[in-house]
Amino acid sequence: MREGRLGVDVIINNISGNPYCPHGPTILFEKFQASKQSRQYFSCSACRDRKDCSFFFWADQKISSTKMQDWKNIYNEARPNLCHREIYTESDILFDLGESHLCYCKSCCRLFNKDVDSKLHKMCDIISGISEQQLKYPSTFLPPKDSSKCEAQYLFTSSSIEIILNMLKGLCASNILCVGAPRIHEAITNNQDLSMNSLMLDIDERYCTFFPPEKFVSYNMFNHHFFDTDSKNVYKKFISQENLVIVSDPPFGGRVELLHHNFLAIQTDWQKEHGINRTLPMLFIFPYFMEPQILSFMPGFTMLDYQVDYDNHPLYSSGTKGMKNGSAVRVFVNKPAELFPLPESDYNFCEPCNKWVNNTNKHCEKCKGCMSKDGRTYKHCDTCVRCVKPSWKHCQQCTQCKPQDHKCGTINPGVNSCHRCGQSGHKRKDCQNKPKVLKNKRKFTVNEKNIEHKKKKIKSLPQSAEDEQRRNMKIFQQKIEIVSERVS
Ligand code: SAH
Ligand code: ZN
Ligand code: ZN
Ligand code: ZN
Ligand code: ZN
């Protein structure tokens, strides 16, 4: 974070009317800086780093219609030459060639016949000997996109796939909309016994080669944009079917408010198709430390205790190379938790909580709940009257439990409160208050001081839940980058 920068809010307007970048309509952001007026700008919805998508435009500058058209043209030029149908038809002819002839070019993202087109791919990075099984499960050989900023891909292990499928069975789902969940889509599509249907919505257009336009739709979940003109109809037709459930495993760096906004758009489309007013069932996959954000935007959701495992992501998974306390990733659901049974090897059913929890998560009689979030056994503090992480200690000066070597005296505003005054109920831009001095002599120091402290942030210990969360995210991102560099 650059000096003096307080943060960036997402302004949810009529997104489809915003200027276009190659990833569809951009998003309006508002940037807050210490001792400066806030300023709004349009920026790419899908990529957080301007290195990956350089589109940027100040919203207070006049946008001429020519300029708008110029951007639309850039978008059109970035589209593939062939449409999805053409790409699929081209590869469909090759599917029966057999393993000894069939190759995949990672550089051109195309299948080809070794005997015919080898010369065309002389300079390319290719995989030879693509089997029938691989064609059905392209995620097993397509190199995962590893940028943690744009289109990051982390793939489920087979046991996590099985458990997610069980969750879908528990919901009596028959049609699954997989939004950023290619492995769930592959599992459903290739398993007749499940009696489920699936449509994949994802920004990774390499899947056009392997799935026809009726099975895969190229889609951006951060702006609800459909890249191919006809594909919105495929989606509409699909969601008009019975017992629809969404499964989504978005990139964790993505803004939850945008995801939420677009899931509501899907829900509204679904309600219109069916002429009903109900909530659309959904499995939403995200790290446990994002729970406060998720629940603030999506209050009807509950976090399950199940730890989601990834194949290509040692840091998000369990096992020796993984996180000490197992994977940090959880499933959020908008149906009662009791509907989701978990494997008895690592989980048990807690009668009073009426849900399945990790064996390490011990029920607290005082809190009347299984209170662990991160996979460790929490301990109850009688003074705080709540369960806290096992390593935390009650601090007399702060009059609450805190990480052991925290700095006494400063607290940060809660996750869902105004970043300026610390009160909940309004956002920073609507704030009328002066930064507030809190009771108990705890000084609430927002700006300069916290910014100073943020510079050294990763090394110093978190001061509040929000701080810890932000820090977790940052550490995770850095680790992802390190791991992907090591893997590639
Ligand atoms: N664990 C899942 C994959 C999750 S990785 C599985 O095994 O099936 C995140 C997925 O979201 C990837 O498939 C990625 O291509 C997709 N994705 C990333 N950014 C996206 C965006 N802006 N819109 C739609 N899909 C996106
Ligand atoms: Zn972009
Ligand atoms: Zn319990
Ligand atoms: Zn307790
Ligand atoms: Zn305490």
Short mmCIF file of C-alpha atoms and ligand atoms in Angstrom, two decimals:
data_model
loop_
_atom_site.label_atom_id
_atom_site.label_comp_id
_atom_site.label_asym_id
_atom_site.label_seq_id
_atom_site.Cartn_x
_atom_site.Cartn_y
_atom_site.Cartn_z
CA MET A 1 0.00 0.00 0.00
CA ARG A 2 1.39 3.39 -0.98
CA GLU A 3 1.90 6.05 1.62
CA GLY A 4 -1.12 8.09 2.56
CA ARG A 5 -3.48 5.78 0.81
CA LEU A 6 -6.48 4.93 2.97
CA GLY A 7 -8.21 2.48 0.72
CA VAL A 8 -10.39 2.03 -2.30
CA ASP A 9 -14.15 1.58 -2.34
CA VAL A 10 -16.11 -0.07 -5.11
CA ILE A 11 -18.95 2.08 -6.44
CA ILE A 12 -21.63 -0.20 -7.75
CA ASN A 13 -23.44 1.71 -10.46
CA ASN A 14 -24.93 0.45 -13.71
CA ILE A 15 -21.79 -1.60 -14.46
CA SER A 16 -22.76 -2.58 -18.01
CA GLY A 17 -22.75 1.11 -18.99
CA ASN A 18 -19.14 1.68 -17.86
CA PRO A 19 -16.31 1.96 -20.40
CA TYR A 20 -14.98 -1.36 -21.68
CA CYS A 21 -11.57 -2.99 -21.25
CA PRO A 22 -10.73 -6.40 -22.79
CA HIS A 23 -12.45 -7.96 -19.75
CA GLY A 24 -15.80 -6.29 -20.42
CA PRO A 25 -17.25 -3.27 -18.58
CA THR A 26 -14.83 -1.73 -16.08
CA ILE A 27 -15.64 -0.96 -12.45
CA LEU A 28 -15.95 2.47 -10.86
CA PHE A 29 -13.65 2.75 -7.83
CA GLU A 30 -13.18 5.56 -5.33
CA LYS A 31 -9.75 6.10 -3.93
CA PHE A 32 -9.25 7.74 -0.51
CA GLN A 33 -6.02 9.40 0.45
CA ALA A 34 -5.01 11.12 3.67
CA SER A 35 -5.41 14.90 3.43
CA LYS A 36 -6.70 14.75 -0.13
CA GLN A 37 -10.10 14.69 -1.74
CA SER A 38 -11.25 11.26 -2.75
CA ARG A 39 -11.26 10.59 -6.48
CA GLN A 40 -13.16 8.13 -8.64
CA TYR A 41 -11.79 6.14 -11.55
CA PHE A 42 -12.66 3.27 -13.85
CA SER A 43 -10.44 0.24 -13.79
CA CYS A 44 -10.47 -3.41 -14.89
CA SER A 45 -12.94 -5.65 -13.08
CA ALA A 46 -10.91 -8.84 -13.36
CA CYS A 47 -7.28 -7.81 -12.83
CA ARG A 48 -6.14 -6.05 -9.71
CA ASP A 49 -2.72 -5.28 -11.05
CA ARG A 50 -2.42 -2.73 -13.83
CA LYS A 51 0.40 -4.83 -15.26
CA ASP A 52 -2.20 -7.42 -16.26
CA CYS A 53 -4.75 -4.97 -17.66
CA SER A 54 -3.60 -1.41 -18.11
CA PHE A 55 -7.01 0.21 -18.54
CA PHE A 56 -7.40 3.28 -16.29
CA PHE A 57 -9.55 6.39 -16.49
CA TRP A 58 -10.37 9.18 -14.02
CA ALA A 59 -14.13 9.46 -13.72
CA ASP A 60 -14.06 13.25 -13.40
CA GLN A 61 -12.59 13.61 -16.88
CA LYS A 62 -15.00 13.90 -19.72
CA ILE A 63 -15.47 10.67 -21.64
CA SER A 64 -16.38 11.40 -25.25
CA SER A 65 -18.45 8.95 -27.21
CA THR A 66 -15.49 8.45 -29.56
CA LYS A 67 -13.36 7.47 -26.61
CA MET A 68 -16.05 5.04 -25.42
CA GLN A 69 -16.09 3.54 -28.93
CA ASP A 70 -12.28 3.33 -29.02
CA TRP A 71 -12.37 1.21 -25.88
CA LYS A 72 -15.14 -0.96 -27.28
CA ASN A 73 -12.89 -1.50 -30.32
CA ILE A 74 -10.00 -2.54 -28.14
CA TYR A 75 -12.34 -5.01 -26.47
CA ASN A 76 -13.43 -6.37 -29.86
CA GLU A 77 -9.87 -6.68 -31.08
CA ALA A 78 -8.93 -8.65 -27.99
CA ARG A 79 -11.65 -11.22 -28.72
CA PRO A 80 -10.55 -14.47 -30.40
CA ASN A 81 -10.87 -14.58 -34.21
CA LEU A 82 -13.07 -17.63 -34.11
CA CYS A 83 -16.26 -17.86 -32.10
CA HIS A 84 -16.76 -20.59 -29.52
CA ARG A 85 -18.78 -22.76 -31.92
CA GLU A 86 -16.02 -22.58 -34.54
CA ILE A 87 -13.28 -23.36 -32.04
CA TYR A 88 -15.20 -26.32 -30.68
CA THR A 89 -16.11 -27.70 -34.12
CA GLU A 90 -12.46 -27.53 -35.13
CA SER A 91 -11.35 -29.55 -32.11
CA ASP A 92 -14.35 -31.89 -32.12
CA ILE A 93 -13.07 -33.47 -35.36
CA LEU A 94 -9.80 -34.29 -33.59
CA PHE A 95 -11.30 -35.92 -30.48
CA ASP A 96 -11.34 -39.40 -32.06
CA LEU A 97 -7.77 -39.28 -33.37
CA GLY A 98 -6.40 -41.32 -30.49
CA GLU A 99 -3.71 -40.65 -27.98
CA SER A 100 -0.77 -41.30 -30.30
CA HIS A 101 -1.81 -38.53 -32.73
CA LEU A 102 -3.46 -35.95 -30.55
CA CYS A 103 -1.42 -33.05 -29.16
CA TYR A 104 -2.25 -29.84 -27.31
CA CYS A 105 -0.40 -26.63 -27.96
CA LYS A 106 -0.07 -24.59 -24.78
CA SER A 107 1.12 -21.55 -26.71
CA CYS A 108 -1.78 -21.43 -29.19
CA CYS A 109 -4.27 -23.07 -26.80
CA ARG A 110 -5.34 -25.51 -29.54
CA LEU A 111 -5.53 -29.26 -30.08
CA PHE A 112 -3.83 -30.52 -33.23
CA ASN A 113 -3.03 -33.66 -35.18
CA LYS A 114 0.64 -34.49 -34.79
CA ASP A 115 0.86 -36.05 -38.27
CA VAL A 116 -0.63 -33.02 -39.99
CA ASP A 117 0.15 -29.84 -38.06
CA SER A 118 3.41 -30.43 -36.17
CA LYS A 119 5.21 -27.91 -38.38
CA LEU A 120 2.78 -25.14 -37.40
CA HIS A 121 3.73 -25.58 -33.74
CA LYS A 122 7.48 -26.04 -34.17
CA MET A 123 8.27 -23.07 -31.94
CA CYS A 124 5.45 -23.75 -29.46
CA ASP A 125 5.15 -25.39 -26.09
CA ILE A 126 3.24 -28.61 -26.69
CA ILE A 127 1.88 -31.65 -24.82
CA SER A 128 1.79 -34.81 -26.94
CA GLY A 129 -0.38 -37.84 -26.41
CA ILE A 130 -3.65 -36.39 -25.14
CA SER A 131 -5.85 -39.27 -23.98
CA GLU A 132 -9.62 -39.61 -24.10
CA GLN A 133 -9.67 -39.24 -20.31
CA GLN A 134 -7.69 -36.00 -20.48
CA LEU A 135 -10.09 -34.57 -23.06
CA LYS A 136 -12.90 -35.12 -20.58
CA TYR A 137 -10.94 -33.55 -17.72
CA PRO A 138 -8.96 -30.70 -19.32
CA SER A 139 -8.18 -29.14 -15.93
CA THR A 140 -5.83 -32.09 -15.32
CA PHE A 141 -3.40 -30.96 -18.03
CA LEU A 142 -4.11 -27.32 -18.87
CA PRO A 143 -1.39 -25.41 -17.03
CA PRO A 144 -3.17 -23.51 -14.22
CA LYS A 145 -3.02 -19.75 -14.64
CA ASP A 146 -0.84 -18.78 -11.76
CA SER A 147 -0.98 -15.04 -11.51
CA SER A 148 -2.51 -14.23 -8.14
CA LYS A 149 -3.95 -11.03 -9.54
CA CYS A 150 -5.93 -12.08 -12.56
CA GLU A 151 -7.60 -15.42 -13.27
CA ALA A 152 -5.66 -17.26 -10.56
CA GLN A 153 -6.48 -20.97 -10.67
CA TYR A 154 -6.33 -23.37 -7.78
CA LEU A 155 -7.81 -26.79 -8.40
CA PHE A 156 -9.69 -29.04 -5.98
CA THR A 157 -8.31 -32.42 -4.93
CA SER A 158 -10.47 -35.43 -5.78
CA SER A 159 -11.59 -35.79 -2.17
CA SER A 160 -12.76 -32.17 -2.06
CA ILE A 161 -14.60 -32.69 -5.34
CA GLU A 162 -16.35 -35.71 -3.84
CA ILE A 163 -17.40 -33.81 -0.73
CA ILE A 164 -18.69 -30.85 -2.71
CA LEU A 165 -20.70 -33.26 -4.88
CA ASN A 166 -22.13 -34.76 -1.68
CA MET A 167 -23.15 -31.31 -0.54
CA LEU A 168 -24.98 -30.85 -3.85
CA LYS A 169 -26.72 -34.20 -3.36
CA GLY A 170 -27.75 -33.08 0.12
CA LEU A 171 -29.47 -30.10 -1.53
CA CYS A 172 -31.21 -32.42 -4.04
CA ALA A 173 -29.62 -30.32 -6.77
CA SER A 174 -30.11 -31.37 -10.36
CA ASN A 175 -28.69 -28.42 -12.30
CA ILE A 176 -25.42 -26.88 -11.23
CA LEU A 177 -24.10 -23.53 -12.38
CA CYS A 178 -20.32 -23.76 -11.89
CA VAL A 179 -19.00 -20.19 -11.70
CA GLY A 180 -15.21 -20.52 -11.56
CA ALA A 181 -15.31 -24.21 -10.66
CA PRO A 182 -14.05 -26.23 -13.67
CA ARG A 183 -13.34 -29.40 -11.70
CA ILE A 184 -16.88 -29.58 -10.35
CA HIS A 185 -18.16 -29.06 -13.88
CA GLU A 186 -15.93 -31.83 -15.22
CA ALA A 187 -16.97 -34.22 -12.44
CA ILE A 188 -20.68 -33.67 -13.07
CA THR A 189 -20.45 -33.69 -16.85
CA ASN A 190 -18.57 -36.99 -16.92
CA ASN A 191 -20.65 -38.83 -14.33
CA GLN A 192 -24.08 -39.99 -15.49
CA ASP A 193 -24.81 -41.68 -12.13
CA LEU A 194 -25.02 -38.32 -10.41
CA SER A 195 -28.13 -37.42 -12.43
CA MET A 196 -26.97 -33.83 -12.44
CA ASN A 197 -26.40 -31.37 -15.25
CA SER A 198 -23.88 -28.61 -15.24
CA LEU A 199 -23.05 -25.38 -17.04
CA MET A 200 -19.62 -23.84 -16.55
CA LEU A 201 -19.24 -20.06 -16.41
CA ASP A 202 -15.60 -19.00 -16.39
CA ILE A 203 -13.24 -16.41 -17.81
CA ASP A 204 -10.73 -19.05 -18.97
CA GLU A 205 -11.48 -19.36 -22.69
CA ARG A 206 -9.19 -22.35 -23.14
CA TYR A 207 -12.20 -24.44 -22.14
CA CYS A 208 -13.91 -23.51 -25.45
CA THR A 209 -11.78 -26.21 -27.07
CA PHE A 210 -13.12 -28.94 -24.82
CA PHE A 211 -16.73 -28.02 -24.08
CA PRO A 212 -19.40 -26.98 -26.60
CA PRO A 213 -21.24 -23.64 -26.22
CA GLU A 214 -24.08 -25.48 -24.42
CA LYS A 215 -21.71 -26.61 -21.65
CA PHE A 216 -19.28 -23.73 -21.25
CA VAL A 217 -19.92 -20.00 -21.32
CA SER A 218 -17.14 -17.50 -21.22
CA TYR A 219 -18.11 -15.11 -18.45
CA ASN A 220 -16.65 -12.55 -16.07
CA MET A 221 -18.03 -12.94 -12.57
CA PHE A 222 -16.86 -9.48 -11.46
CA ASN A 223 -19.02 -7.58 -13.94
CA HIS A 224 -21.61 -10.22 -14.91
CA HIS A 225 -20.40 -9.94 -18.49
CA PHE A 226 -21.00 -12.60 -21.15
CA PHE A 227 -18.26 -12.49 -23.77
CA ASP A 228 -20.13 -14.23 -26.60
CA THR A 229 -23.35 -12.68 -27.83
CA ASP A 230 -25.38 -15.91 -27.89
CA SER A 231 -24.14 -17.26 -24.62
CA LYS A 232 -26.47 -15.29 -22.41
CA ASN A 233 -29.31 -17.33 -23.92
CA VAL A 234 -27.53 -20.58 -23.08
CA TYR A 235 -27.26 -19.37 -19.50
CA LYS A 236 -30.91 -18.20 -19.36
CA LYS A 237 -32.11 -21.53 -20.69
CA PHE A 238 -29.97 -23.42 -18.21
CA ILE A 239 -31.15 -21.51 -15.15
CA SER A 240 -34.77 -21.99 -16.15
CA GLN A 241 -34.44 -25.68 -15.19
CA GLU A 242 -35.37 -27.28 -11.88
CA ASN A 243 -33.32 -27.48 -8.66
CA LEU A 244 -30.58 -25.09 -9.61
CA VAL A 245 -27.57 -24.58 -7.31
CA ILE A 246 -24.55 -22.30 -7.87
CA VAL A 247 -21.06 -23.48 -6.96
CA SER A 248 -18.43 -20.77 -7.05
CA ASP A 249 -14.75 -20.74 -6.12
CA PRO A 250 -13.65 -17.22 -7.09
CA PRO A 251 -10.12 -15.83 -6.97
CA PHE A 252 -9.68 -14.86 -3.32
CA GLY A 253 -8.33 -11.43 -4.10
CA GLY A 254 -11.62 -10.46 -5.73
CA ARG A 255 -13.95 -7.87 -4.20
CA VAL A 256 -16.73 -9.62 -2.30
CA GLU A 257 -19.17 -6.77 -2.91
CA LEU A 258 -18.88 -7.28 -6.68
CA LEU A 259 -19.28 -11.04 -6.43
CA HIS A 260 -22.30 -10.54 -4.21
CA HIS A 261 -23.80 -7.99 -6.58
CA ASN A 262 -23.43 -10.34 -9.53
CA PHE A 263 -24.76 -13.39 -7.68
CA LEU A 264 -27.82 -11.31 -6.93
CA ALA A 265 -28.07 -10.58 -10.66
CA ILE A 266 -28.02 -14.33 -11.34
CA GLN A 267 -30.61 -14.87 -8.62
CA THR A 268 -32.83 -12.17 -10.14
CA ASP A 269 -32.53 -13.77 -13.60
CA TRP A 270 -33.42 -17.13 -12.03
CA GLN A 271 -36.40 -15.69 -10.13
CA LYS A 272 -37.69 -14.09 -13.33
CA GLU A 273 -37.39 -17.34 -15.28
CA HIS A 274 -39.36 -19.20 -12.60
CA GLY A 275 -41.71 -16.43 -11.49
CA ILE A 276 -40.69 -16.90 -7.85
CA ASN A 277 -39.14 -14.89 -5.06
CA ARG A 278 -36.97 -17.47 -3.26
CA THR A 279 -33.25 -17.46 -2.50
CA LEU A 280 -31.09 -19.34 -4.98
CA PRO A 281 -29.05 -22.03 -3.12
CA MET A 282 -25.35 -21.54 -3.38
CA LEU A 283 -21.97 -22.94 -2.31
CA PHE A 284 -19.51 -20.08 -2.14
CA ILE A 285 -15.88 -20.99 -1.48
CA PHE A 286 -13.55 -18.52 0.27
CA PRO A 287 -10.97 -18.41 3.10
CA TYR A 288 -12.32 -18.45 6.68
CA PHE A 289 -10.72 -15.11 7.53
CA MET A 290 -12.96 -13.40 4.99
CA GLU A 291 -16.03 -14.50 6.95
CA PRO A 292 -16.83 -11.02 8.37
CA GLN A 293 -16.78 -9.43 4.90
CA ILE A 294 -18.80 -12.23 3.38
CA LEU A 295 -21.44 -12.18 6.11
CA SER A 296 -21.71 -8.41 5.94
CA PHE A 297 -22.60 -8.55 2.24
CA MET A 298 -24.35 -11.89 2.33
CA PRO A 299 -26.07 -12.06 5.74
CA GLY A 300 -28.02 -15.24 4.94
CA PHE A 301 -24.82 -17.30 4.65
CA THR A 302 -23.19 -19.70 7.14
CA MET A 303 -19.59 -20.89 7.08
CA LEU A 304 -19.15 -24.67 7.18
CA ASP A 305 -16.19 -26.12 9.04
CA TYR A 306 -15.07 -28.23 6.06
CA GLN A 307 -11.50 -27.50 4.94
CA VAL A 308 -11.31 -27.38 1.16
CA ASP A 309 -8.16 -28.93 -0.32
CA TYR A 310 -6.32 -27.93 -3.47
CA ASP A 311 -4.02 -29.96 -5.71
CA ASN A 312 -1.70 -27.24 -6.96
CA HIS A 313 -1.74 -25.10 -3.88
CA PRO A 314 0.40 -26.39 -1.03
CA LEU A 315 -0.40 -23.36 1.08
CA TYR A 316 -4.14 -23.64 0.89
CA SER A 317 -4.20 -27.35 1.49
CA SER A 318 -3.64 -29.77 4.33
CA GLY A 319 -0.72 -32.20 4.63
CA THR A 320 2.90 -31.62 5.51
CA LYS A 321 3.60 -28.88 3.00
CA GLY A 322 0.31 -27.12 3.70
CA MET A 323 -0.95 -24.75 6.35
CA LYS A 324 -0.21 -25.84 9.90
CA ASN A 325 -3.88 -26.07 10.77
CA GLY A 326 -5.12 -27.48 7.48
CA SER A 327 -6.45 -25.52 4.55
CA ALA A 328 -7.78 -22.02 5.28
CA VAL A 329 -10.53 -22.35 2.70
CA ARG A 330 -14.17 -22.99 3.65
CA VAL A 331 -17.57 -23.41 2.01
CA PHE A 332 -20.20 -20.72 2.70
CA VAL A 333 -23.82 -21.81 2.24
CA ASN A 334 -27.22 -20.14 2.34
CA LYS A 335 -29.03 -23.27 3.54
CA PRO A 336 -29.04 -24.75 7.08
CA ALA A 337 -25.62 -26.21 7.99
CA GLU A 338 -27.16 -29.51 9.12
CA LEU A 339 -27.84 -30.35 5.46
CA PHE A 340 -24.10 -30.75 4.82
CA PRO A 341 -22.66 -33.97 6.29
CA LEU A 342 -18.84 -34.16 6.43
CA PRO A 343 -16.56 -37.25 6.40
CA GLU A 344 -16.44 -39.01 9.77
CA SER A 345 -12.68 -39.46 9.59
CA ASP A 346 -12.03 -35.79 10.41
CA TYR A 347 -15.42 -34.36 11.36
CA ASN A 348 -18.17 -35.10 13.83
CA PHE A 349 -21.74 -34.04 14.27
CA CYS A 350 -22.22 -31.56 17.13
CA GLU A 351 -25.73 -32.12 18.53
CA PRO A 352 -26.22 -28.73 20.22
CA CYS A 353 -24.89 -26.85 17.17
CA ASN A 354 -26.78 -29.15 14.81
CA LYS A 355 -23.92 -29.20 12.32
CA TRP A 356 -20.81 -31.11 11.31
CA VAL A 357 -17.57 -29.69 12.70
CA ASN A 358 -13.87 -30.52 12.57
CA ASN A 359 -12.65 -32.89 15.30
CA THR A 360 -10.33 -30.12 16.53
CA ASN A 361 -13.29 -27.77 17.00
CA LYS A 362 -14.48 -28.39 20.56
CA HIS A 363 -17.93 -27.27 21.61
CA CYS A 364 -17.79 -24.48 24.21
CA GLU A 365 -20.51 -24.76 26.87
CA LYS A 366 -20.12 -21.09 27.77
CA CYS A 367 -20.38 -19.72 24.22
CA LYS A 368 -22.89 -22.45 23.37
CA GLY A 369 -21.18 -23.15 20.09
CA CYS A 370 -18.24 -24.68 18.27
CA MET A 371 -16.24 -21.50 18.06
CA SER A 372 -13.04 -22.36 16.16
CA LYS A 373 -12.57 -20.73 12.77
CA ASP A 374 -9.02 -21.53 11.75
CA GLY A 375 -8.78 -25.27 12.46
CA ARG A 376 -7.25 -24.99 15.95
CA THR A 377 -8.98 -25.63 19.28
CA TYR A 378 -9.96 -22.24 20.68
CA LYS A 379 -9.95 -21.50 24.42
CA HIS A 380 -12.60 -19.65 26.37
CA CYS A 381 -11.71 -16.40 28.15
CA ASP A 382 -14.05 -15.70 31.07
CA THR A 383 -13.18 -12.01 31.15
CA CYS A 384 -13.84 -11.45 27.44
CA VAL A 385 -16.75 -13.87 27.62
CA ARG A 386 -15.80 -15.45 24.34
CA CYS A 387 -13.54 -18.07 22.79
CA VAL A 388 -10.26 -16.87 21.34
CA LYS A 389 -7.35 -18.33 19.38
CA PRO A 390 -5.22 -20.66 21.54
CA SER A 391 -2.15 -18.42 21.31
CA TRP A 392 -3.91 -15.24 22.42
CA LYS A 393 -3.51 -13.89 25.98
CA HIS A 394 -5.80 -11.65 27.98
CA CYS A 395 -4.19 -8.21 28.16
CA GLN A 396 -5.03 -6.18 31.27
CA GLN A 397 -4.22 -2.92 29.59
CA CYS A 398 -6.35 -3.52 26.52
CA THR A 399 -8.96 -5.29 28.67
CA GLN A 400 -9.33 -7.96 26.06
CA CYS A 401 -7.60 -10.99 24.59
CA LYS A 402 -5.02 -10.11 21.97
CA PRO A 403 -2.11 -11.69 20.12
CA GLN A 404 0.74 -12.08 22.59
CA ASP A 405 3.09 -9.35 21.42
CA HIS A 406 0.52 -6.82 20.24
CA LYS A 407 1.09 -3.13 20.80
CA CYS A 408 -1.24 -1.94 23.57
CA GLY A 409 -3.48 1.05 23.06
CA THR A 410 -4.39 1.10 19.41
CA ILE A 411 -7.38 -0.49 17.86
CA ASN A 412 -8.65 -0.42 14.34
CA PRO A 413 -12.22 -0.01 13.22
CA GLY A 414 -14.21 -3.18 12.65
CA VAL A 415 -14.35 -4.76 9.25
CA ASN A 416 -17.78 -3.42 8.45
CA SER A 417 -17.50 0.02 9.88
CA CYS A 418 -16.48 3.40 8.52
CA HIS A 419 -12.74 3.54 7.96
CA ARG A 420 -12.65 7.14 9.11
CA CYS A 421 -14.53 7.28 12.41
CA GLY A 422 -14.79 3.59 13.25
CA GLN A 423 -18.57 3.58 13.59
CA SER A 424 -20.74 1.11 11.79
CA GLY A 425 -23.78 1.97 9.72
CA HIS A 426 -22.16 4.20 7.14
CA LYS A 427 -19.29 4.14 4.69
CA ARG A 428 -16.26 6.38 4.72
CA LYS A 429 -17.56 8.62 1.98
CA ASP A 430 -20.74 9.42 3.94
CA CYS A 431 -18.87 10.04 7.17
CA GLN A 432 -19.83 13.24 9.04
CA ASN A 433 -17.85 12.47 12.19
CA LYS A 434 -14.41 13.39 13.34
CA PRO A 435 -12.13 10.44 13.98
CA LYS A 436 -13.29 9.28 17.36
CA VAL A 437 -11.49 8.84 20.67
CA LEU A 438 -12.75 5.64 22.20
CA LYS A 439 -13.55 4.96 25.84
CA ASN A 440 -11.19 3.06 28.16
CA LYS A 441 -8.41 5.43 27.20
CA ARG A 442 -7.92 3.35 24.08
CA LYS A 443 -6.90 5.90 21.52
CA PHE A 444 -8.28 5.35 18.11
CA THR A 445 -5.64 6.52 15.74
CA VAL A 446 -6.60 6.17 12.16
CA ASN A 447 -4.59 7.89 9.59
CA GLU A 448 -0.99 8.94 9.77
CA LYS A 449 -0.04 6.65 12.61
CA ASN A 450 -1.66 3.57 11.17
CA ILE A 451 -0.15 4.30 7.83
CA GLU A 452 3.28 4.52 9.39
CA HIS A 453 2.57 1.21 10.98
CA LYS A 454 1.23 -0.37 7.80
CA LYS A 455 4.58 0.11 6.15
CA LYS A 456 6.10 -2.32 8.59
CA LYS A 457 2.95 -4.33 8.66
CA ILE A 458 3.95 -7.81 7.70
CA LYS A 459 6.56 -8.03 10.41
CA SER A 460 4.67 -6.46 13.30
CA LEU A 461 1.80 -8.34 14.88
CA PRO A 462 -1.86 -7.64 14.13
CA GLN A 463 -3.70 -5.17 16.34
CA SER A 464 -7.25 -6.18 15.63
CA ALA A 465 -9.29 -8.77 13.83
CA GLU A 466 -9.39 -6.57 10.76
CA ASP A 467 -5.69 -6.06 10.85
CA GLU A 468 -5.10 -9.75 11.20
CA GLN A 469 -7.38 -10.45 8.29
CA ARG A 470 -5.70 -7.95 6.03
CA ARG A 471 -2.37 -9.35 7.05
CA ASN A 472 -3.44 -12.93 6.39
CA MET A 473 -4.53 -11.96 2.92
CA LYS A 474 -1.26 -10.20 2.18
CA ILE A 475 0.87 -13.04 3.46
CA PHE A 476 -1.20 -15.53 1.51
CA GLN A 477 -0.83 -13.53 -1.67
CA GLN A 478 2.90 -13.27 -1.27
CA LYS A 479 3.13 -16.96 -0.62
CA ILE A 480 1.02 -17.75 -3.67
CA GLU A 481 3.44 -15.71 -5.75
CA ILE A 482 6.46 -17.45 -4.27
CA VAL A 483 4.91 -20.88 -4.75
CA SER A 484 3.84 -20.23 -8.31
CA GLU A 485 7.30 -18.97 -9.16
CA ARG A 486 8.76 -22.12 -7.67
CA VAL A 487 6.31 -24.40 -9.48
CA SER A 488 6.72 -22.82 -12.90
N1 SAH B 1 -11.13 -24.89 -7.25
C1 SAH B 1 -11.80 -24.72 -8.51
C2 SAH B 1 -11.09 -23.68 -9.35
C3 SAH B 1 -11.01 -22.35 -8.66
S1 SAH B 1 -9.79 -21.30 -9.35
C4 SAH B 1 -11.85 -26.07 -9.21
O1 SAH B 1 -11.02 -26.91 -8.95
O2 SAH B 1 -12.76 -26.28 -10.02
C5 SAH B 1 -10.76 -19.91 -9.82
C6 SAH B 1 -11.55 -20.12 -11.09
O3 SAH B 1 -12.20 -18.90 -11.38
C7 SAH B 1 -10.69 -20.46 -12.29
O4 SAH B 1 -11.31 -21.46 -13.05
C8 SAH B 1 -10.59 -19.15 -13.05
O5 SAH B 1 -10.44 -19.32 -14.45
C9 SAH B 1 -11.93 -18.53 -12.72
N2 SAH B 1 -11.91 -17.06 -12.78
C10 SAH B 1 -10.94 -16.20 -12.39
N3 SAH B 1 -11.31 -14.93 -12.59
C11 SAH B 1 -12.56 -14.97 -13.10
C12 SAH B 1 -13.49 -13.99 -13.53
N4 SAH B 1 -13.20 -12.69 -13.45
N5 SAH B 1 -14.68 -14.40 -14.00
C13 SAH B 1 -14.98 -15.72 -14.11
N6 SAH B 1 -14.15 -16.69 -13.73
C14 SAH B 1 -12.95 -16.34 -13.24
ZN ZN B 2 -9.19 -5.68 -18.15
ZN ZN B 3 -21.01 -27.26 18.91
ZN ZN B 4 -16.30 -20.01 24.66
ZN ZN B 5 -9.77 -12.23 27.31
#
